[in-house]
Amino acid sequence: ALARRLPLRRGALPLGVAWLLVRVLAQMKPGREGQGTQQACMPSKAESILVSTFKYVAEAWSIQDFVISTETAHQVYVSHFLVFAMEILKPEEIEHGLVFIVQGVSNRLESSIPAVRRSGMAVGEAMARAVGQGELDFEELRTPGPPPGGPEER
C-alpha cells in the first residue's frame, strides 16, 4: 500500500526520485497473503508492484481536482513518474491505466498553467510511444517555457 501512495506524497521531490522509484518498484515482487498487508491494496500474483502503482497513480493523476488543487511542482513530479514508468512497462501493462492517462492529459491541456499543460503533453507523448500508437507531437513542448513553479504559476 505504501508503494502505491509514495508517488502521490505531497511535497516537492527532485525528479530523479521519481526515476529511482520507478526502477525500485519494477524490481519488487508482489507480497504473499498473510504478511500483514491489506489484500485490497496488493497487486494480483500476475501483476507487478510497478503496474499496480502505475494504475493507482494514473487514476489519481486523471482526476480534475488533482489538476486544480495540486501545486505545480508536485504535478510535474507525478507526471514524470508516469513517463518513467511507461518507459519500462510493456504496452499491455500500460493499457490498464490508458483511460486514466488519456483523461489526465485532456484535463491538463485545459490548464492555464504552462507547466501543468506541458507535463500533460509529455505524458501523452510517452503514452503514444509506449503503446505504439504512432508519433504524438505537441509543438508547445519544443518551445522554451517557464520553469515549473515560476512566478506566473501557483
Coordinates of C-alpha atoms in Angstrom, one line a residue:
A1 CA 0.0 0.0 0.0
L2 CA 2.9 2.4 0.8
A3 CA 4.4 1.8 -2.6
R4 CA 1.2 2.9 -4.3
R5 CA 0.9 6.1 -2.3
L6 CA 4.5 7.1 -2.4
P7 CA 4.5 8.8 -5.8
L8 CA 1.4 10.9 -4.7
R9 CA 3.1 12.0 -1.5
R10 CA 2.7 15.8 -1.0
G11 CA 5.7 18.0 -1.2
A12 CA 8.2 18.7 -3.9
L13 CA 10.8 16.0 -4.5
P14 CA 13.6 16.0 -7.1
L15 CA 12.6 14.5 -10.4
G16 CA 15.4 11.9 -10.0
V17 CA 13.5 10.4 -7.1
A18 CA 10.6 9.6 -9.5
W19 CA 13.1 7.8 -11.8
L20 CA 14.6 5.9 -8.9
L21 CA 11.2 5.0 -7.5
V22 CA 10.1 3.5 -10.8
R23 CA 13.2 1.4 -11.0
V24 CA 12.8 0.1 -7.4
L25 CA 9.1 -0.7 -7.9
A26 CA 10.0 -2.6 -11.1
Q27 CA 12.3 -4.9 -9.1
M28 CA 9.8 -5.6 -6.3
K29 CA 7.7 -8.7 -6.3
P30 CA 4.1 -8.8 -5.1
G31 CA 3.7 -9.9 -1.5
R32 CA 2.1 -13.1 -0.4
E33 CA -1.2 -13.2 1.5
G34 CA -0.9 -13.3 5.3
Q35 CA 2.1 -11.0 5.6
G36 CA 0.2 -8.2 7.3
T37 CA -0.7 -6.3 4.1
Q38 CA -4.2 -5.3 3.1
Q39 CA -5.4 -7.6 0.3
A40 CA -7.3 -4.8 -1.4
C41 CA -4.1 -2.8 -1.9
M42 CA -2.0 -5.7 -3.2
P43 CA -1.5 -6.4 -6.9
S44 CA -2.6 -9.8 -8.2
K45 CA 0.1 -12.5 -8.4
A46 CA 0.4 -11.8 -12.1
E47 CA 0.7 -8.1 -11.7
S48 CA 3.9 -6.4 -10.6
I49 CA 4.1 -3.7 -7.9
L50 CA 5.0 -1.2 -10.6
V51 CA 1.9 -2.0 -12.7
S52 CA -0.3 -1.7 -9.7
T53 CA 1.3 1.6 -8.6
F54 CA 1.1 2.9 -12.2
K55 CA -2.6 2.3 -12.4
Y56 CA -3.2 3.8 -8.9
V57 CA -1.1 6.9 -9.7
A58 CA -2.6 7.3 -13.2
E59 CA -6.1 7.2 -11.8
A60 CA -5.3 9.9 -9.2
W61 CA -3.5 12.0 -11.8
S62 CA -6.5 11.8 -14.1
I63 CA -8.9 13.5 -11.6
Q64 CA -9.8 17.1 -12.4
D65 CA -9.5 18.0 -8.7
F66 CA -5.9 16.8 -8.7
V67 CA -5.1 19.0 -11.6
I68 CA -6.7 22.0 -10.0
S69 CA -5.7 21.6 -6.3
T70 CA -2.2 20.1 -6.5
E71 CA 0.8 22.5 -6.6
T72 CA 2.6 22.7 -9.9
A73 CA 5.9 21.2 -8.8
H74 CA 4.1 18.1 -7.5
Q75 CA 2.1 17.9 -10.7
V76 CA 5.4 17.8 -12.7
Y77 CA 6.9 15.2 -10.3
V78 CA 3.9 12.8 -10.6
S79 CA 3.8 13.3 -14.4
H80 CA 7.5 12.4 -14.6
F81 CA 6.8 9.3 -12.5
L82 CA 4.2 8.2 -15.1
V83 CA 6.6 9.0 -18.0
F84 CA 9.4 7.0 -16.4
A85 CA 7.0 4.1 -15.7
M86 CA 5.8 4.0 -19.3
E87 CA 9.4 3.8 -20.5
I88 CA 9.9 0.4 -18.9
L89 CA 6.4 -1.1 -18.7
K90 CA 5.1 -3.4 -21.6
P91 CA 2.3 -2.0 -23.7
E92 CA -0.2 -4.5 -22.3
E93 CA 0.7 -3.3 -18.8
I94 CA 0.1 0.3 -19.7
E95 CA -3.3 -0.5 -21.2
H96 CA -4.7 -1.0 -17.7
G97 CA -4.2 2.7 -17.0
L98 CA -4.7 4.1 -20.5
V99 CA -8.2 5.5 -20.0
F100 CA -6.8 7.4 -16.9
I101 CA -3.8 8.7 -18.8
V102 CA -6.0 10.0 -21.7
Q103 CA -8.3 11.7 -19.2
G104 CA -5.4 13.2 -17.3
V105 CA -3.8 14.6 -20.5
S106 CA -7.1 16.1 -21.6
N107 CA -7.6 17.8 -18.2
R108 CA -4.1 19.2 -18.3
L109 CA -4.4 20.6 -21.8
E110 CA -7.2 22.8 -20.5
S111 CA -5.0 24.2 -17.8
S112 CA -3.9 27.9 -18.0
I113 CA -0.7 27.0 -16.2
P114 CA 2.1 26.3 -18.8
A115 CA 4.0 23.7 -16.7
V116 CA 0.8 21.7 -16.0
R117 CA -0.1 21.8 -19.7
R118 CA 3.4 20.8 -20.7
S119 CA 3.6 17.9 -18.2
G120 CA 0.3 16.6 -19.6
M121 CA 1.7 16.8 -23.1
A122 CA 4.9 14.9 -22.0
V123 CA 2.8 12.1 -20.5
G124 CA 0.7 12.0 -23.7
E125 CA 3.7 11.7 -25.9
A126 CA 5.2 9.0 -23.7
M127 CA 1.9 7.1 -23.8
A128 CA 1.8 7.2 -27.6
R129 CA 5.4 5.9 -27.8
A130 CA 4.9 3.2 -25.2
V131 CA 1.7 1.7 -26.8
G132 CA 2.9 2.0 -30.4
Q133 CA 0.2 4.4 -31.5
G134 CA 2.4 6.5 -33.8
E135 CA 4.2 9.7 -33.0
L136 CA 2.2 12.2 -31.0
D137 CA 4.0 15.6 -31.1
F138 CA 2.9 18.6 -29.1
E139 CA 4.7 21.6 -30.6
E140 CA 4.4 23.5 -27.3
L141 CA 6.9 21.1 -25.7
R142 CA 9.5 22.1 -28.3
T143 CA 9.4 25.8 -27.4
P144 CA 11.1 27.2 -24.3
G145 CA 8.7 27.6 -21.4
P146 CA 8.8 28.9 -17.9
P147 CA 10.2 26.6 -15.2
P148 CA 7.7 24.7 -13.1
G149 CA 6.5 26.8 -10.2
G150 CA 7.6 30.1 -11.7
P151 CA 6.0 33.5 -10.9
E152 CA 3.1 33.0 -13.2
E153 CA 2.1 29.7 -11.6
R154 CA 0.8 28.6 -8.2

